[in-house]
Structures are given as C-alpha cells and as structure tokens.
PDB file of C-alpha atoms in Angstrom:
ATOM      1  CA  ALA E   1      -6.630   8.413 -14.886  1.00 78.00           C
ATOM      2  CA  GLN E   2      -4.063   5.780 -14.102  1.00 85.00           C
ATOM      3  CA  SER E   3      -5.067   2.199 -13.271  1.00 91.00           C
ATOM      4  CA  VAL E   4      -3.660  -1.301 -12.972  1.00 95.00           C
ATOM      5  CA  THR E   5      -5.253  -4.662 -13.612  1.00 96.00           C
ATOM      6  CA  GLN E   6      -3.915  -7.802 -12.026  1.00 96.00           C
ATOM      7  CA  LEU E   7      -5.001 -10.603 -14.262  1.00 96.00           C
ATOM      8  CA  ASP E   8      -5.021 -13.409 -11.681  1.00 95.00           C
ATOM      9  CA  SER E   9      -6.514 -13.248  -8.221  1.00 95.00           C
ATOM     10  CA  HIS E  10      -4.871 -16.542  -7.210  1.00 97.00           C
ATOM     11  CA  VAL E  11      -1.725 -18.277  -8.463  1.00 98.00           C
ATOM     12  CA  SER E  12      -0.445 -21.600  -7.163  1.00 98.00           C
ATOM     13  CA  VAL E  13       3.012 -22.956  -7.925  1.00 98.00           C
ATOM     14  CA  SER E  14       5.215 -25.730  -6.625  1.00 98.00           C
ATOM     15  CA  GLU E  15       8.334 -24.918  -4.680  1.00 97.00           C
ATOM     16  CA  GLY E  16      11.293 -24.577  -7.045  1.00 97.00           C
ATOM     17  CA  THR E  17       9.198 -23.738 -10.130  1.00 98.00           C
ATOM     18  CA  PRO E  18       8.971 -20.304 -11.792  1.00 98.00           C
ATOM     19  CA  VAL E  19       6.557 -17.600 -10.655  1.00 98.00           C
ATOM     20  CA  LEU E  20       4.683 -15.284 -13.032  1.00 98.00           C
ATOM     21  CA  LEU E  21       2.261 -12.682 -11.680  1.00 98.00           C
ATOM     22  CA  ARG E  22       0.647 -10.594 -14.399  1.00 98.00           C
ATOM     23  CA  CYS E  23      -0.135  -6.900 -14.360  1.00 98.00           C
ATOM     24  CA  ASN E  24      -1.352  -4.514 -17.039  1.00 97.00           C
ATOM     25  CA  TYR E  25      -1.429  -0.785 -16.547  1.00 95.00           C
ATOM     26  CA  SER E  26      -3.171   2.193 -18.039  1.00 93.00           C
ATOM     27  CA  SER E  27      -1.489   5.573 -17.926  1.00 86.00           C
ATOM     28  CA  SER E  28      -1.716   8.803 -19.866  1.00 79.00           C
ATOM     29  CA  TYR E  29       1.993   9.491 -19.345  1.00 79.00           C
ATOM     30  CA  SER E  30       5.166   7.555 -18.663  1.00 79.00           C
ATOM     31  CA  PRO E  31       4.236   5.797 -15.439  1.00 85.00           C
ATOM     32  CA  SER E  32       6.038   4.877 -12.263  1.00 90.00           C
ATOM     33  CA  LEU E  33       5.166   1.279 -11.434  1.00 94.00           C
ATOM     34  CA  PHE E  34       5.718  -0.772  -8.318  1.00 96.00           C
ATOM     35  CA  TRP E  35       5.223  -4.235  -6.926  1.00 98.00           C
ATOM     36  CA  TYR E  36       4.477  -4.560  -3.216  1.00 97.00           C
ATOM     37  CA  VAL E  37       4.195  -7.770  -1.182  1.00 97.00           C
ATOM     38  CA  GLN E  38       2.041  -8.351   1.889  1.00 96.00           C
ATOM     39  CA  HIS E  39       2.636 -11.370   4.090  1.00 94.00           C
ATOM     40  CA  PRO E  40      -0.196 -12.472   6.412  1.00 90.00           C
ATOM     41  CA  ASN E  41      -0.905  -9.945   9.176  1.00 83.00           C
ATOM     42  CA  LYS E  42       1.860  -7.663   7.921  1.00 88.00           C
ATOM     43  CA  GLY E  43       2.075  -4.329   6.164  1.00 90.00           C
ATOM     44  CA  LEU E  44       3.112  -3.799   2.569  1.00 94.00           C
ATOM     45  CA  GLN E  45       6.766  -4.100   1.599  1.00 95.00           C
ATOM     46  CA  LEU E  46       8.228  -2.693  -1.612  1.00 95.00           C
ATOM     47  CA  LEU E  47       9.600  -5.446  -3.872  1.00 97.00           C
ATOM     48  CA  LEU E  48      10.744  -3.301  -6.785  1.00 96.00           C
ATOM     49  CA  LYS E  49       9.951  -0.160  -8.753  1.00 94.00           C
ATOM     50  CA  TYR E  50      10.186   1.150 -12.301  1.00 92.00           C
ATOM     51  CA  THR E  51      10.734   4.861 -12.817  1.00 84.00           C
ATOM     52  CA  SER E  52      11.697   5.171 -16.514  1.00 77.00           C
ATOM     53  CA  ALA E  53      15.259   3.873 -16.226  1.00 76.00           C
ATOM     54  CA  ALA E  54      16.085   0.281 -17.221  1.00 86.00           C
ATOM     55  CA  THR E  55      13.034  -1.664 -18.395  1.00 90.00           C
ATOM     56  CA  LEU E  56      14.126  -4.810 -16.541  1.00 95.00           C
ATOM     57  CA  VAL E  57      13.942  -4.083 -12.844  1.00 95.00           C
ATOM     58  CA  LYS E  58      15.464  -6.306 -10.204  1.00 96.00           C
ATOM     59  CA  GLY E  59      14.006  -6.370  -6.724  1.00 95.00           C
ATOM     60  CA  ILE E  60      14.458  -8.087  -3.420  1.00 95.00           C
ATOM     61  CA  ASN E  61      14.280 -11.839  -2.817  1.00 95.00           C
ATOM     62  CA  GLY E  62      15.104 -12.714  -6.434  1.00 96.00           C
ATOM     63  CA  PHE E  63      12.062 -11.061  -7.990  1.00 98.00           C
ATOM     64  CA  GLU E  64      12.212  -9.001 -11.154  1.00 97.00           C
ATOM     65  CA  ALA E  65       9.756  -7.278 -13.470  1.00 97.00           C
ATOM     66  CA  GLU E  66       9.925  -6.068 -17.040  1.00 96.00           C
ATOM     67  CA  PHE E  67       8.273  -2.874 -18.233  1.00 94.00           C
ATOM     68  CA  LYS E  68       6.832  -3.400 -21.724  1.00 94.00           C
ATOM     69  CA  LYS E  69       5.329  -0.220 -23.073  1.00 91.00           C
ATOM     70  CA  SER E  70       4.017  -1.849 -26.252  1.00 92.00           C
ATOM     71  CA  GLU E  71       2.044  -4.343 -24.179  1.00 94.00           C
ATOM     72  CA  THR E  72       1.310  -1.961 -21.263  1.00 94.00           C
ATOM     73  CA  SER E  73       2.482  -4.723 -18.960  1.00 96.00           C
ATOM     74  CA  PHE E  74       4.648  -4.985 -15.859  1.00 97.00           C
ATOM     75  CA  HIS E  75       4.682  -8.683 -14.988  1.00 98.00           C
ATOM     76  CA  LEU E  76       6.490  -9.950 -11.903  1.00 98.00           C
ATOM     77  CA  THR E  77       8.672 -13.055 -12.195  1.00 98.00           C
ATOM     78  CA  LYS E  78      10.945 -15.216 -10.117  1.00 98.00           C
ATOM     79  CA  PRO E  79      12.892 -18.196 -11.495  1.00 97.00           C
ATOM     80  CA  SER E  80      12.347 -20.491  -8.519  1.00 97.00           C
ATOM     81  CA  ALA E  81       9.619 -20.163  -5.900  1.00 98.00           C
ATOM     82  CA  HIS E  82      10.338 -20.586  -2.209  1.00 97.00           C
ATOM     83  CA  MET E  83       7.832 -21.429   0.486  1.00 97.00           C
ATOM     84  CA  SER E  84       8.456 -18.017   2.049  1.00 96.00           C
ATOM     85  CA  ASP E  85       7.175 -16.341  -1.143  1.00 97.00           C
ATOM     86  CA  ALA E  86       3.599 -17.264  -0.250  1.00 97.00           C
ATOM     87  CA  ALA E  87       1.899 -13.897   0.190  1.00 97.00           C
ATOM     88  CA  GLU E  88      -0.311 -11.376  -1.579  1.00 97.00           C
ATOM     89  CA  TYR E  89       1.295  -9.263  -4.285  1.00 98.00           C
ATOM     90  CA  PHE E  90       0.077  -5.867  -5.424  1.00 97.00           C
ATOM     91  CA  CYS E  91       0.856  -4.116  -8.687  1.00 97.00           C
ATOM     92  CA  VAL E  92       0.793  -0.355  -8.221  1.00 95.00           C
ATOM     93  CA  VAL E  93       0.909   2.693 -10.505  1.00 93.00           C
ATOM     94  CA  SER E  94       1.658   6.222  -9.403  1.00 87.00           C
ATOM     95  CA  ASP E  95      -1.189   8.619 -10.133  1.00 73.00           C
ATOM     96  CA  ARG E  96       0.788  11.742  -9.405  1.00 67.00           C
ATOM     97  CA  TYR E  97       3.464  13.166 -11.630  1.00 56.00           C
ATOM     98  CA  GLY E  98       5.919  15.609 -10.164  1.00 55.00           C
ATOM     99  CA  GLY E  99       3.881  16.388  -7.076  1.00 66.00           C
ATOM    100  CA  ALA E 100       5.028  16.784  -3.516  1.00 80.00           C
ATOM    101  CA  THR E 101       3.260  13.688  -2.226  1.00 85.00           C
ATOM    102  CA  ASN E 102       2.603  10.322  -3.832  1.00 86.00           C
ATOM    103  CA  LYS E 103      -0.732   8.981  -4.952  1.00 86.00           C
ATOM    104  CA  LEU E 104      -0.457   5.265  -5.575  1.00 90.00           C
ATOM    105  CA  ILE E 105      -3.223   3.290  -7.245  1.00 91.00           C
ATOM    106  CA  PHE E 106      -3.266  -0.348  -6.158  1.00 93.00           C
ATOM    107  CA  GLY E 107      -4.410  -3.392  -8.049  1.00 94.00           C
ATOM    108  CA  THR E 108      -6.720  -5.899  -6.425  1.00 94.00           C
ATOM    109  CA  GLY E 109      -3.861  -8.212  -5.534  1.00 95.00           C
ATOM    110  CA  THR E 110      -2.703 -11.713  -6.481  1.00 97.00           C
ATOM    111  CA  LEU E 111      -2.540 -14.322  -3.764  1.00 97.00           C
ATOM    112  CA  LEU E 112       0.448 -16.592  -4.376  1.00 98.00           C
ATOM    113  CA  ALA E 113       0.390 -20.076  -2.884  1.00 98.00           C
ATOM    114  CA  VAL E 114       3.528 -22.203  -2.926  1.00 97.00           C
ATOM    115  CA  GLN E 115       3.053 -25.944  -2.646  1.00 96.00           C
ATOM    116  CA  PRO E 116       5.798 -28.141  -1.181  1.00 95.00           C
TER     117      PRO E 116
ATOM    118  CA  GLU V   1      12.490   1.770  16.644  1.00 55.00           C
ATOM    119  CA  THR V   2      12.759   2.061  12.912  1.00 69.00           C
ATOM    120  CA  GLY V   3      10.334   2.388  10.016  1.00 94.00           C
ATOM    121  CA  VAL V   4       6.637   3.030  10.461  1.00 96.00           C
ATOM    122  CA  THR V   5       4.989   1.856  13.674  1.00 96.00           C
ATOM    123  CA  GLN V   6       1.244   1.526  14.163  1.00 97.00           C
ATOM    124  CA  THR V   7      -0.645   0.986  17.413  1.00 97.00           C
ATOM    125  CA  PRO V   8      -2.751  -0.790  18.387  1.00 97.00           C
ATOM    126  CA  ARG V   9      -2.268  -3.743  16.044  1.00 96.00           C
ATOM    127  CA  HIS V  10      -5.774  -5.002  16.824  1.00 96.00           C
ATOM    128  CA  LEU V  11      -8.833  -3.091  18.024  1.00 96.00           C
ATOM    129  CA  VAL V  12     -12.392  -4.207  18.688  1.00 95.00           C
ATOM    130  CA  MET V  13     -14.959  -1.517  19.323  1.00 92.00           C
ATOM    131  CA  GLY V  14     -18.678  -1.050  19.535  1.00 90.00           C
ATOM    132  CA  MET V  15     -20.524   1.344  17.291  1.00 88.00           C
ATOM    133  CA  THR V  16     -20.860   3.933  20.056  1.00 87.00           C
ATOM    134  CA  ASN V  17     -17.219   3.870  21.184  1.00 88.00           C
ATOM    135  CA  LYS V  18     -14.533   6.442  20.509  1.00 93.00           C
ATOM    136  CA  LYS V  19     -11.033   5.176  19.848  1.00 95.00           C
ATOM    137  CA  SER V  20      -7.869   6.317  18.084  1.00 97.00           C
ATOM    138  CA  LEU V  21      -5.268   4.704  15.879  1.00 98.00           C
ATOM    139  CA  LYS V  22      -1.705   5.958  16.123  1.00 98.00           C
ATOM    140  CA  CYS V  23       1.087   5.990  13.572  1.00 98.00           C
ATOM    141  CA  GLU V  24       4.678   7.061  14.062  1.00 97.00           C
ATOM    142  CA  GLN V  25       7.422   7.150  11.448  1.00 97.00           C
ATOM    143  CA  HIS V  26      11.144   7.205  12.167  1.00 95.00           C
ATOM    144  CA  LEU V  27      12.289   7.729   8.573  1.00 94.00           C
ATOM    145  CA  GLY V  28      12.557  11.497   8.471  1.00 93.00           C
ATOM    146  CA  HIS V  29       9.693  11.781   5.977  1.00 93.00           C
ATOM    147  CA  ASN V  30       7.415  14.772   5.629  1.00 92.00           C
ATOM    148  CA  ALA V  31       4.307  13.177   4.160  1.00 94.00           C
ATOM    149  CA  MET V  32       1.986  10.708   5.873  1.00 96.00           C
ATOM    150  CA  TYR V  33      -0.990   8.749   4.600  1.00 96.00           C
ATOM    151  CA  TRP V  34      -3.922   6.659   5.820  1.00 97.00           C
ATOM    152  CA  TYR V  35      -5.157   3.783   3.675  1.00 96.00           C
ATOM    153  CA  LYS V  36      -8.075   1.403   4.262  1.00 96.00           C
ATOM    154  CA  GLN V  37      -7.729  -2.242   3.215  1.00 95.00           C
ATOM    155  CA  SER V  38     -10.984  -4.194   3.105  1.00 93.00           C
ATOM    156  CA  ALA V  39     -11.394  -7.796   2.049  1.00 87.00           C
ATOM    157  CA  LYS V  40     -11.668  -8.251  -1.712  1.00 79.00           C
ATOM    158  CA  LYS V  41     -11.282  -4.518  -2.425  1.00 86.00           C
ATOM    159  CA  PRO V  42      -8.262  -2.508  -3.590  1.00 88.00           C
ATOM    160  CA  LEU V  43      -6.494  -0.352  -1.048  1.00 92.00           C
ATOM    161  CA  GLU V  44      -8.344   2.931  -0.637  1.00 93.00           C
ATOM    162  CA  LEU V  45      -6.502   6.150   0.037  1.00 93.00           C
ATOM    163  CA  MET V  46      -8.206   8.051   2.866  1.00 96.00           C
ATOM    164  CA  PHE V  47      -6.064  11.050   3.833  1.00 96.00           C
ATOM    165  CA  VAL V  48      -2.741  12.634   2.920  1.00 95.00           C
ATOM    166  CA  TYR V  49      -0.716  15.062   5.011  1.00 95.00           C
ATOM    167  CA  ASN V  50       2.269  17.080   3.832  1.00 92.00           C
ATOM    168  CA  PHE V  51       4.252  18.897   6.522  1.00 90.00           C
ATOM    169  CA  LYS V  52       1.294  18.514   8.936  1.00 89.00           C
ATOM    170  CA  GLU V  53      -1.164  20.034   6.485  1.00 92.00           C
ATOM    171  CA  GLN V  54      -3.953  17.892   5.087  1.00 93.00           C
ATOM    172  CA  THR V  55      -3.665  17.872   1.321  1.00 91.00           C
ATOM    173  CA  GLU V  56      -6.135  15.151   0.447  1.00 90.00           C
ATOM    174  CA  ASN V  57      -9.400  13.834   1.882  1.00 92.00           C
ATOM    175  CA  ASN V  58     -10.767  11.129  -0.364  1.00 91.00           C
ATOM    176  CA  SER V  59     -14.441  11.718   0.525  1.00 93.00           C
ATOM    177  CA  VAL V  60     -14.027   9.942   3.842  1.00 96.00           C
ATOM    178  CA  PRO V  61     -17.054   9.996   6.204  1.00 95.00           C
ATOM    179  CA  SER V  62     -16.746  12.403   9.115  1.00 95.00           C
ATOM    180  CA  ARG V  63     -16.795   9.555  11.640  1.00 96.00           C
ATOM    181  CA  PHE V  64     -13.108   9.231  10.692  1.00 97.00           C
ATOM    182  CA  SER V  65     -11.142  12.243  11.921  1.00 97.00           C
ATOM    183  CA  PRO V  66      -7.406  12.457  11.185  1.00 97.00           C
ATOM    184  CA  GLU V  67      -4.875  14.458  13.131  1.00 97.00           C
ATOM    185  CA  CYS V  68      -1.254  15.189  12.254  1.00 97.00           C
ATOM    186  CA  PRO V  69       0.466  17.143  15.043  1.00 96.00           C
ATOM    187  CA  ASN V  70       3.893  16.934  13.385  1.00 94.00           C
ATOM    188  CA  SER V  71       5.580  15.221  10.445  1.00 92.00           C
ATOM    189  CA  SER V  72       6.348  12.096  12.485  1.00 95.00           C
ATOM    190  CA  HIS V  73       2.950  11.355  13.998  1.00 97.00           C
ATOM    191  CA  LEU V  74      -0.447  10.657  12.515  1.00 98.00           C
ATOM    192  CA  PHE V  75      -3.666   9.717  14.268  1.00 98.00           C
ATOM    193  CA  LEU V  76      -7.022   8.482  13.097  1.00 98.00           C
ATOM    194  CA  HIS V  77      -9.805   9.238  15.561  1.00 97.00           C
ATOM    195  CA  LEU V  78     -12.800   6.937  15.289  1.00 96.00           C
ATOM    196  CA  HIS V  79     -16.334   7.530  16.561  1.00 94.00           C
ATOM    197  CA  THR V  80     -19.764   6.032  15.911  1.00 93.00           C
ATOM    198  CA  LEU V  81     -18.365   3.607  13.369  1.00 93.00           C
ATOM    199  CA  GLN V  82     -20.366   1.089  11.383  1.00 94.00           C
ATOM    200  CA  PRO V  83     -19.666  -2.645  10.991  1.00 93.00           C
ATOM    201  CA  GLU V  84     -18.661  -2.025   7.359  1.00 93.00           C
ATOM    202  CA  ASP V  85     -15.777   0.070   8.675  1.00 95.00           C
ATOM    203  CA  SER V  86     -14.110  -3.113   9.886  1.00 96.00           C
ATOM    204  CA  ALA V  87     -10.851  -3.335   7.941  1.00 96.00           C
ATOM    205  CA  LEU V  88      -7.078  -3.109   8.133  1.00 96.00           C
ATOM    206  CA  TYR V  89      -6.001   0.521   8.399  1.00 97.00           C
ATOM    207  CA  LEU V  90      -2.551   1.137   7.019  1.00 97.00           C
ATOM    208  CA  CYS V  91      -0.369   4.134   7.661  1.00 97.00           C
ATOM    209  CA  ALA V  92       2.385   5.094   5.247  1.00 96.00           C
ATOM    210  CA  SER V  93       4.977   7.817   4.846  1.00 96.00           C
ATOM    211  CA  SER V  94       7.186   9.240   2.122  1.00 93.00           C
ATOM    212  CA  HIS V  95       9.703  11.902   1.333  1.00 90.00           C
ATOM    213  CA  THR V  96       8.536  15.012  -0.454  1.00 87.00           C
ATOM    214  CA  GLY V  97      10.100  17.270  -3.069  1.00 80.00           C
ATOM    215  CA  THR V  98      13.462  16.351  -4.581  1.00 78.00           C
ATOM    216  CA  ALA V  99      14.015  13.557  -2.067  1.00 79.00           C
ATOM    217  CA  ASN V 100      10.820  11.830  -3.133  1.00 82.00           C
ATOM    218  CA  THR V 101      11.590   8.515  -4.828  1.00 81.00           C
ATOM    219  CA  GLY V 102       7.958   7.744  -5.537  1.00 85.00           C
ATOM    220  CA  GLU V 103       7.220   4.929  -3.130  1.00 89.00           C
ATOM    221  CA  LEU V 104       5.411   4.738   0.166  1.00 93.00           C
ATOM    222  CA  PHE V 105       6.719   3.059   3.299  1.00 94.00           C
ATOM    223  CA  PHE V 106       3.996   1.196   5.176  1.00 96.00           C
ATOM    224  CA  GLY V 107       3.395   0.198   8.747  1.00 96.00           C
ATOM    225  CA  GLU V 108       1.997  -3.209   9.663  1.00 95.00           C
ATOM    226  CA  GLY V 109      -1.517  -1.898  10.050  1.00 96.00           C
ATOM    227  CA  SER V 110      -4.215  -1.756  12.703  1.00 97.00           C
ATOM    228  CA  ARG V 111      -6.895  -4.431  12.339  1.00 96.00           C
ATOM    229  CA  LEU V 112     -10.210  -2.846  13.338  1.00 96.00           C
ATOM    230  CA  THR V 113     -13.356  -4.817  14.094  1.00 95.00           C
ATOM    231  CA  VAL V 114     -16.591  -2.912  14.702  1.00 94.00           C
ATOM    232  CA  LEU V 115     -19.302  -4.889  16.473  1.00 92.00           C
TER     233      LEU V 115
END
C-alpha cells in the first residue's frame, strides 16, 4: 500500500528565509505525488503535482518540489517565505493507478508558521 | 459560482438531530468524494461516487448516509451522530477516465459540531 510520512508536524521560519517541508513516500509502483495547502477555515488547494514527468516540479506561489526516487522523498521548498504562506501543508500520494477515480492518501500535515 | 461549493459552512447539532450537508461542483467532473478531517488525524476518505454510482464506502458507520442524485451534487445525511463525529467534512471532485489528471478539487468544508 502507498503511504506518505511528513517528517515535521510544525515548522517555523522568518519572513524572507527559505522554507523546507519534508515528505517521504512509500509506493510499490511509480507514484503520483502532490502537495496541498490548507489556510485556516479553508479547503485544500493544490500547490503542485508530480506524475512521472520532470523530477523538479514548480507550483503556485513560488513553491517547488523535487522527486528523488533514490531517497523516496518529495520535499517542498520555497526560496523566500511570505507571511501569507502560513498554513498547513499536506503531502499526498495517489493510491490508485489507472483507475477511473482517484484515491489520495494524505500525510498528517505540517503546520508552517512565518514570523515577521 | 465556480469550483466546489459546500453548505452549510458551519453546523451544530444534537445527537438526536437529523441534518444534511450539501456539495455542488461546477467543474464538469464525474466523480465526487467525501472526506473527514479530524484534529491531529490524516484526512479520511469516506465515500466515492463515479457517475452517481457509489464505488467506495470506507467502512463508514451507517449514521452517515450519502446521496448522489447527479454528477454535480453530493449530499451527506447525518442522523444520531456522536460527539466524536465532530470534524470538518470536505467534499471533492475529479475528472474520470482519460480526462483524469490525478488530483482532487476540494470545497471549503462544512465544520460539524455534535453536542
């Protein structure tokens, strides 16, 4: 079965400094991986996705993630944090391959705090 | 309206009440999903519908009863809930078949509190 592990439940950075949110995955086949963001009292918004094309994936709001098969990692980064980046971030793996509907397995989330 | 819309955004109910959550998607998708988001727990998939047919029930208690009258609307009927059912209930939708790009599109959720 597919799974993801988010290595940090909380990350705090200062505005203008880099962001690194770590995620490791487990998959028996070439996975589809996603990062979603959830701002307070909001639904989940897709930041970026990896589906076996380029290993460096660029997303919205300056975020990017690199798929590293040898390390089974899909860490999320951003060069310079903004106050509006404060939110909860979820690493997600798809547990369905080639099916009609999607079965996404969510990590436990990383709460990002951005200090002024 | 665009995207996935959920109503009500907040709901407080007693354990003996009957209420319903509504979800509507304006994205032309054919699959719809209910997820439960509880504090300090990963999102839990509850139900999946494909072209109005239920394709997945993730061992959800019968006090939660889904209904999908068409590909654009999804309901979650609630009755005799327990306090531990208090959570954020998220609706999502996706394409199916060759148009499926793998991701889900989420609504903003319905925050349920059971007293």
